[in-house]
Amino acid sequence: MKIFNTYSRQLEEFVPRMAGQARMYTCGPTVYNYAHIGNFRAYMFEDLLRRQLRAAGFRVTQVMNLTDVDDKTIRGARQAGVSLNDFTGTFKKAFFEDLAILQIEPAEHYPAATDHVPEMIALIAKLIEAGHAYQSDDRSVYYRVKTFADYGRLAHLDMSGLQSSGRVSQDEYDKESVGDFAVWKAWDEADGEVVWDSPWGRGRPGWHIECSAMSIKHLGESFDLHTGGVDNIFPHHENEIAQSEGATGCKPFVRYWMHCGYLVVDGAKMSKSMGNFYTLRDLMARGYTGREIRYVLLTAQYRQQLNFTFAALDGARASLARVDEFRGRLVERASGAAAGAAPEWVVKRLTAFQDAMAEDLNTPVGLAALFDLITDGNRAMDQRAVDAGAAGAAVAALDRMDAILGVLAAPEAKPDTEAEALLAARTKARAERNWAEADRIRAALAAKGWDVRDSAEGVKLKPRHA
Ligand code: AMP
Ligand code: ZN
């Protein structure tokens, strides 16, 4: 499969360091608030990447960090009057709930920054020893950017015009050079009780060093893929490279850097600071489902800007209804028979889909292939040219597409506890041969939107419309 490497600004064949394995690090959320759907665009792109890598036969090890100590989390905890842990705990929990709602597959590891401070301290010590970092008069430790010859390679920076990164300590007068960035921030009053001991005095790690330490710990000093949004390229990822390669004696840190474009609203990046954001919860409160939101996030190729609109969400609803209707028609036609040989129209559209996804995750072309499959399939069924085996093969093709898209199968609605209790009561009534009571309960369930289905696997509740 081919991917666009930010290093080279070119499409490159993906060749991992270890045959058959894809090892990737994705910069995760800063857990000081609910993530907005702009953030989820990045996590969705990474989910798509891991699903495509798996479909291409690679064993994926994905690490996504949780930034649970930085300026924003500390400020948030202070304002809320709770401990940093309690404050970030709420948003960590919400984040995992949101991932599940969007059908984003879990990563293999979710390291939290606060659990890795000793590793960060060890990395900083190495940098100081190698002359890449220094402690200044303000007690903070800075990376000496001029010691890293490759600095600016990822962002294609003209180093003569390099400005301060903006995420450093407020007081910048103690740095040797304006581009130097903090790897260890000396404690100040605003940090309150958020503090660790270090060889350089009390303080806390800088944001960039967190990702270098956690990626090296969980993936080793060199690995395959590192991802984020384009705003991560500079300074965050540039600084990660300088730190990681500086500490390991210039071992290549990452082979492929991949970055997704922005989700925008009226031409402006969706962001907390602009106030033009929607969380997943905001959209669900307006009646949209995780599936519809996921679909919208698939409609643009990940490197393109994606303009968020409610019209797009309504469009997603209509598109998914078409998918569901098509699948329902096929399932009925297949009537439980085993999938037969795939007819030509299935092979053609599935191949087009797979080629599109293998070419830098081209979802718009992939979705076009899906709707071509639907058009072809509906026409063939109208002409009574689809037997049970062919219908089964078409369903199997949908499932293969869905292994990557994660949006084509309508999620099973889950009965609530009241419905489950009614079902148990019905089972008991039947065991006691109290048919009238069993029928009464069945009607009560129907009124709540549930059908009772007796199958070989036992008695189950199905939503009435399914
Ligand atoms: P943050 O919590 O700000 O560090 O952002 C988490 C991730 O979301 C990073 O990979 C960002 O690049 C990404 N991100 C933030 N805003 C947007 C946006 N509007 N569109 C796409 N990605 C974004
Ligand atoms: Zn990071």
XYZ file of C-alpha atoms and ligand atoms in Angstrom:
490
model
C 0.000 0.000 0.000
C 1.069 3.560 -0.678
C 1.025 6.404 1.798
C 1.972 10.058 1.665
C 5.059 10.695 3.774
C 5.306 14.211 5.186
C 9.109 13.809 5.273
C 9.406 13.452 1.504
C 6.082 15.099 0.586
C 5.585 12.108 -1.701
C 3.559 8.949 -2.019
C 5.706 6.015 -0.905
C 5.204 2.272 -0.717
C 4.818 1.254 2.931
C 7.727 -1.028 3.854
C 7.922 -1.708 7.596
C 11.137 -2.256 9.545
C 10.012 -5.720 10.577
C 8.312 -7.811 7.905
C 4.582 -8.099 8.454
C 4.450 -5.662 11.369
C 3.305 -2.063 11.418
C 4.276 -0.119 14.525
C 2.666 3.279 14.877
C 2.439 6.125 17.353
C -0.435 8.561 17.290
C -0.485 11.757 19.310
C -3.538 11.435 21.496
C -5.824 13.880 23.253
C -4.991 16.473 25.836
C -7.567 15.451 28.398
C -8.716 18.834 29.676
C -12.085 18.888 27.919
C -14.331 16.770 25.691
C -12.631 16.185 22.339
C -14.341 17.964 19.434
C -15.059 16.346 16.100
C -12.023 18.124 14.584
C -9.912 16.081 16.996
C -11.901 13.011 16.022
C -11.067 13.619 12.403
C -7.445 12.885 13.362
C -8.346 9.773 15.396
C -10.635 8.573 12.592
C -7.866 8.917 10.024
C -5.606 6.876 12.286
C -8.331 4.262 12.712
C -8.692 4.047 8.959
C -4.944 3.646 8.630
C -4.799 0.802 11.151
C -7.764 -0.951 9.531
C -6.168 -0.619 6.084
C -2.819 -1.888 7.377
C -4.599 -4.890 8.851
C -6.483 -5.533 5.622
C -3.127 -5.400 3.811
C -1.893 -8.178 6.112
C 0.185 -6.288 8.679
C 0.074 -6.919 12.397
C -0.540 -3.492 13.891
C 0.803 -2.187 17.171
C -0.628 1.258 17.789
C 0.259 3.467 20.725
C -1.893 6.500 21.486
C -0.781 8.668 24.371
C -2.968 10.629 26.731
C -1.557 14.061 27.558
C -2.689 14.351 31.153
C -0.230 16.972 32.347
C 0.432 20.250 30.542
C -0.526 23.916 30.911
C -4.179 23.313 29.959
C -4.835 20.327 32.215
C -3.183 22.049 35.172
C -5.180 25.219 34.604
C -8.405 23.245 34.207
C -7.885 21.297 37.423
C -7.152 24.489 39.355
C -10.250 26.202 38.018
C -12.395 23.185 38.846
C -10.807 22.945 42.300
C -10.002 19.238 41.957
C -6.808 17.204 41.711
C -5.162 16.832 38.311
C -5.961 13.108 38.339
C -9.641 13.599 39.102
C -9.887 16.326 36.506
C -8.260 14.377 33.658
C -9.969 11.121 34.724
C -13.362 12.511 33.714
C -12.163 13.371 30.217
C -10.207 10.149 29.750
C -13.383 8.209 30.444
C -15.393 10.413 28.059
C -12.728 9.998 25.379
C -12.959 6.203 25.440
C -16.751 6.374 25.328
C -16.538 8.640 22.285
C -14.081 6.321 20.524
C -16.523 3.452 20.960
C -19.444 5.529 19.656
C -17.433 6.292 16.508
C -16.455 2.620 16.108
C -12.782 3.587 16.370
C -10.835 0.414 17.092
C -8.900 0.469 20.347
C -5.146 1.011 20.117
C -2.899 -1.598 21.716
C -1.536 0.871 24.310
C -2.794 4.127 25.827
C 0.112 5.405 27.924
C -0.592 8.415 30.134
C 2.110 11.057 30.504
C 1.874 11.112 34.311
C 2.815 7.408 34.398
C 6.035 8.028 32.446
C 7.797 10.889 34.195
C 10.846 8.730 35.179
C 11.315 7.804 31.497
C 11.101 11.480 30.544
C 13.676 12.411 33.175
C 16.032 9.686 31.890
C 15.644 10.981 28.337
C 16.368 14.568 29.391
C 19.486 13.385 31.273
C 20.731 11.769 28.063
C 20.104 14.957 26.108
C 22.055 17.034 28.623
C 24.912 14.537 28.567
C 25.046 14.683 24.766
C 25.085 18.490 24.816
C 21.620 18.762 23.247
C 20.008 20.317 26.312
C 20.991 22.699 29.080
C 19.580 24.020 32.308
C 19.146 27.760 32.256
C 19.123 30.313 35.058
C 15.359 29.991 35.347
C 15.915 26.312 36.413
C 14.060 24.955 33.363
C 15.841 22.677 30.905
C 15.804 23.598 27.210
C 16.651 21.775 24.029
C 19.509 23.474 22.207
C 18.053 23.446 18.709
C 21.255 24.465 16.923
C 22.936 21.178 17.994
C 20.545 19.127 15.870
C 21.573 19.467 12.247
C 18.341 18.011 10.851
C 16.091 20.421 12.764
C 13.427 21.688 10.369
C 13.608 18.728 7.991
C 10.083 17.487 8.661
C 8.434 20.896 8.497
C 10.666 22.005 5.601
C 11.641 25.016 7.639
C 13.915 27.796 6.709
C 15.886 27.855 9.957
C 17.053 31.413 9.503
C 13.486 32.580 10.154
C 12.701 30.192 13.001
C 10.437 31.661 15.619
C 9.814 30.528 19.155
C 7.495 27.525 19.345
C 4.907 29.242 21.485
C 4.503 26.301 23.875
C 7.552 27.204 25.970
C 7.516 28.812 29.377
C 6.231 32.391 29.447
C 9.617 33.685 30.477
C 11.822 33.213 27.456
C 14.710 35.428 28.416
C 16.772 32.626 29.867
C 17.049 30.631 26.675
C 20.240 30.664 24.655
C 18.259 30.971 21.456
C 14.677 31.876 20.699
C 13.978 28.523 18.960
C 15.063 26.450 21.977
C 12.145 24.721 23.663
C 11.528 23.514 27.196
C 11.927 19.812 27.939
C 11.622 20.333 31.708
C 9.715 23.238 33.204
C 10.794 24.424 36.638
C 7.910 24.571 39.123
C 6.077 27.838 39.387
C 3.128 28.841 41.484
C 0.568 28.153 38.781
C 1.579 24.474 38.875
C 0.317 24.116 42.460
C 0.773 20.574 43.677
C 1.519 19.187 40.188
C 5.231 18.596 40.615
C 7.924 15.938 40.329
C 11.462 15.820 41.686
C 14.252 15.692 39.150
C 18.039 16.112 39.047
C 17.304 19.707 37.961
C 14.965 20.485 40.811
C 11.204 20.309 41.148
C 9.114 20.752 38.037
C 7.245 18.958 35.290
C 7.984 17.686 31.787
C 7.398 19.736 28.639
C 4.723 18.491 26.240
C 7.085 17.392 23.465
C 9.309 15.215 25.654
C 6.221 13.287 26.773
C 5.675 11.836 23.301
C 9.375 11.043 22.729
C 9.581 9.137 26.024
C 6.302 7.243 25.598
C 6.919 6.261 21.983
C 10.434 4.983 22.715
C 9.193 3.072 25.758
C 6.353 1.311 23.923
C 7.682 1.014 20.365
C 11.466 1.225 20.670
C 13.932 3.820 19.398
C 12.956 3.308 15.758
C 9.510 2.492 14.463
C 7.413 2.767 11.320
C 4.644 5.346 11.485
C 3.892 8.484 13.426
C 0.663 10.400 12.879
C -1.299 13.479 13.877
C -3.015 16.514 12.439
C -1.036 18.958 10.276
C -0.811 21.356 13.215
C 1.364 18.747 14.936
C 4.100 18.936 12.285
C 5.610 22.019 13.808
C 6.728 22.394 16.472
C 5.549 19.181 18.131
C 6.770 16.511 15.739
C 9.866 18.452 14.714
C 10.778 18.643 18.399
C 10.043 14.970 18.955
C 12.516 14.063 16.218
C 15.182 16.352 17.679
C 14.708 14.842 21.157
C 14.444 11.195 20.169
C 17.268 11.174 17.648
C 19.352 13.479 19.845
C 19.056 11.026 22.731
C 19.702 7.876 20.722
C 22.685 9.150 18.781
C 20.760 9.950 15.622
C 19.125 6.561 15.104
C 16.287 7.180 12.654
C 13.260 7.705 14.876
C 10.353 7.306 12.481
C 10.175 6.218 8.875
C 6.809 7.565 7.770
C 5.147 10.679 9.109
C 1.476 11.078 8.216
C -0.738 14.081 8.921
C -4.408 14.726 8.323
C -5.875 18.005 7.117
C -8.211 20.118 9.167
C -11.868 19.789 9.772
C -13.050 23.330 9.076
C -16.207 25.336 9.740
C -16.845 28.203 7.332
C -13.236 28.016 6.192
C -11.720 28.189 9.696
C -10.095 25.285 11.560
C -12.450 23.810 14.132
C -10.771 24.511 17.465
C -11.473 25.114 21.116
C -9.826 28.517 21.012
C -11.995 29.721 18.083
C -15.124 28.490 19.831
C -16.422 27.059 16.528
C -16.462 23.463 17.685
C -18.921 20.660 18.249
C -18.262 17.723 20.519
C -19.671 14.331 19.714
C -22.136 14.878 22.543
C -23.328 18.172 21.002
C -24.166 16.391 17.752
C -25.794 13.422 19.435
C -27.956 15.793 21.451
C -29.200 17.071 18.089
C -30.230 13.544 17.149
C -27.300 12.423 15.019
C -25.692 9.037 15.566
C -22.044 8.091 15.895
C -22.422 6.164 12.669
C -23.612 9.256 10.760
C -20.778 11.348 12.164
C -18.252 8.659 11.265
C -19.637 8.579 7.738
C -19.182 12.338 7.292
C -15.585 12.030 8.466
C -14.978 9.464 5.719
C -16.235 11.635 2.886
C -12.998 13.561 2.292
C -9.576 12.015 1.756
C -7.690 12.480 5.015
C -5.196 15.034 3.673
C -7.901 17.293 2.245
C -9.717 19.828 4.318
C -13.146 18.640 5.318
C -15.842 21.260 5.667
C -18.265 20.376 8.444
C -21.956 21.117 7.812
C -25.263 19.803 9.117
C -26.288 19.241 5.510
C -23.421 16.737 5.286
C -24.785 14.914 8.351
C -28.232 14.741 6.773
C -26.600 13.502 3.576
C -24.841 10.798 5.586
C -28.196 9.661 6.971
C -29.591 9.333 3.452
C -26.497 7.502 2.163
C -26.539 5.057 5.051
C -30.254 4.388 4.534
C -29.379 3.377 0.971
C -26.641 1.074 2.235
C -28.993 -0.508 4.782
C -31.752 -0.996 2.256
C -29.304 -2.625 -0.161
C -27.883 -4.926 2.474
C -31.378 -5.862 3.629
C -32.376 -6.726 0.091
C -29.262 -8.862 -0.395
C -29.700 -10.673 2.912
C -33.275 -11.501 2.011
C -32.186 -12.758 -1.402
C -29.359 -14.826 0.117
C -31.850 -16.277 2.632
C -29.108 -17.837 4.716
C -27.413 -19.705 1.849
C -23.619 -19.857 1.769
C -21.877 -17.194 -0.343
C -21.253 -18.409 -3.878
C -18.777 -17.199 -6.474
C -18.763 -13.407 -6.714
C -20.388 -12.111 -9.914
C -18.392 -9.769 -12.138
C -20.090 -6.592 -10.833
C -19.090 -7.482 -7.272
C -15.454 -8.249 -8.158
C -15.119 -5.057 -10.170
C -16.438 -2.735 -7.469
C -14.655 -4.465 -4.597
C -11.359 -4.256 -6.481
C -11.920 -0.551 -7.191
C -12.597 -0.018 -3.486
C -9.492 -1.904 -2.394
C -7.274 -0.089 -4.897
C -8.552 3.283 -3.688
C -7.895 2.460 -0.050
C -4.423 1.101 -0.803
C -3.577 4.423 -2.486
C -3.178 6.672 0.558
C -6.623 5.883 1.992
C -8.648 7.474 -0.757
C -12.066 7.256 0.894
C -14.042 9.411 -1.587
C -13.063 7.062 -4.424
C -13.704 4.077 -2.142
C -17.197 5.331 -1.280
C -17.898 5.942 -4.972
C -17.035 2.268 -5.619
C -19.424 1.275 -2.823
C -22.292 3.229 -4.388
C -21.462 1.801 -7.807
C -21.783 -1.629 -6.206
C -25.185 -0.642 -4.831
C -26.365 0.676 -8.205
C -25.143 -2.430 -10.035
C -26.536 -4.792 -7.413
C -29.958 -3.163 -7.287
C -30.193 -3.247 -11.075
C -29.192 -6.912 -11.175
C -31.747 -7.760 -8.477
C -34.453 -5.818 -10.352
C -33.633 -7.994 -13.339
C -33.816 -11.118 -11.150
C -30.208 -11.832 -12.120
C -28.950 -12.427 -8.566
C -29.252 -15.891 -7.040
C -28.769 -16.663 -3.350
C -25.060 -17.447 -3.751
C -24.363 -14.195 -5.636
C -26.302 -12.210 -3.035
C -24.222 -13.853 -0.306
C -21.044 -12.927 -2.201
C -22.206 -9.310 -2.405
C -22.869 -9.261 1.352
C -19.361 -10.658 1.897
C -17.967 -7.836 -0.281
C -19.826 -5.275 1.834
C -18.330 -6.849 4.940
C -14.830 -6.607 3.497
C -15.355 -2.946 2.697
C -16.716 -2.446 6.166
C -13.658 -3.980 7.807
C -12.010 -0.706 6.736
C -14.880 1.797 6.714
C -16.508 0.606 9.938
C -19.810 2.211 9.028
C -21.800 -0.084 6.748
C -23.415 -2.411 9.259
C -26.171 -0.802 11.289
C -25.136 -1.273 14.918
C -27.373 -3.635 16.864
C -29.591 -1.721 19.216
C -29.157 -2.936 22.765
C -32.209 -3.716 24.921
C -32.357 -1.718 28.159
C -32.643 -3.459 31.527
C -36.427 -3.116 31.567
C -36.704 -4.931 28.224
C -34.283 -7.588 29.435
C -36.360 -8.068 32.598
C -39.535 -8.467 30.524
C -37.794 -11.040 28.340
C -36.732 -13.007 31.428
C -40.304 -12.869 32.743
C -41.605 -14.178 29.424
C -39.124 -17.058 29.467
C -40.257 -17.923 32.989
C -43.932 -17.747 31.991
C -43.295 -20.114 29.099
C -41.397 -22.514 31.327
C -44.490 -22.530 33.566
C -46.649 -23.072 30.447
C -48.456 -19.807 31.216
C -49.031 -18.945 27.555
C -51.413 -16.071 28.189
C -48.863 -14.325 30.395
C -46.089 -14.991 27.831
C -48.228 -13.418 25.102
C -49.041 -10.440 27.255
C -45.335 -9.836 27.852
C -44.579 -10.220 24.163
C -47.116 -7.490 23.407
C -45.596 -5.270 26.102
C -42.178 -5.703 24.502
C -43.591 -4.906 21.062
C -45.037 -1.691 22.460
C -41.528 -0.804 23.596
C -40.159 -1.485 20.092
C -38.819 -5.005 20.585
C -39.638 -8.225 18.764
C -38.991 -11.557 20.450
C -37.194 -13.923 18.124
C -36.772 -17.582 18.961
C -33.704 -18.925 17.191
C -31.291 -21.832 17.425
C -29.068 -19.681 19.660
C -31.929 -19.061 22.060
C -34.435 -16.290 22.583
C -33.354 -12.796 21.519
C -34.758 -9.304 21.339
C -34.560 -7.546 17.974
C -35.579 -3.953 17.268
C -39.006 -3.999 15.581
C -37.867 -2.326 12.371
C -34.840 -4.622 11.808
P -4.917 18.433 20.775
O -5.779 17.828 21.843
O -5.160 19.886 20.541
O -3.448 18.115 20.997
O -5.323 17.741 19.395
C -5.434 16.347 19.257
C -5.359 15.954 17.801
O -6.416 16.537 17.043
C -4.071 16.398 17.112
O -3.614 15.325 16.293
C -4.490 17.586 16.284
O -3.668 17.748 15.162
C -5.899 17.180 15.882
N -6.787 18.301 15.519
C -7.122 19.372 16.284
N -8.017 20.173 15.638
C -8.251 19.598 14.427
C -9.089 19.920 13.296
N -9.889 21.006 13.282
N -9.070 19.094 12.236
C -8.297 17.976 12.231
N -7.501 17.604 13.259
C -7.464 18.403 14.353
Zn 2.681 13.889 20.483
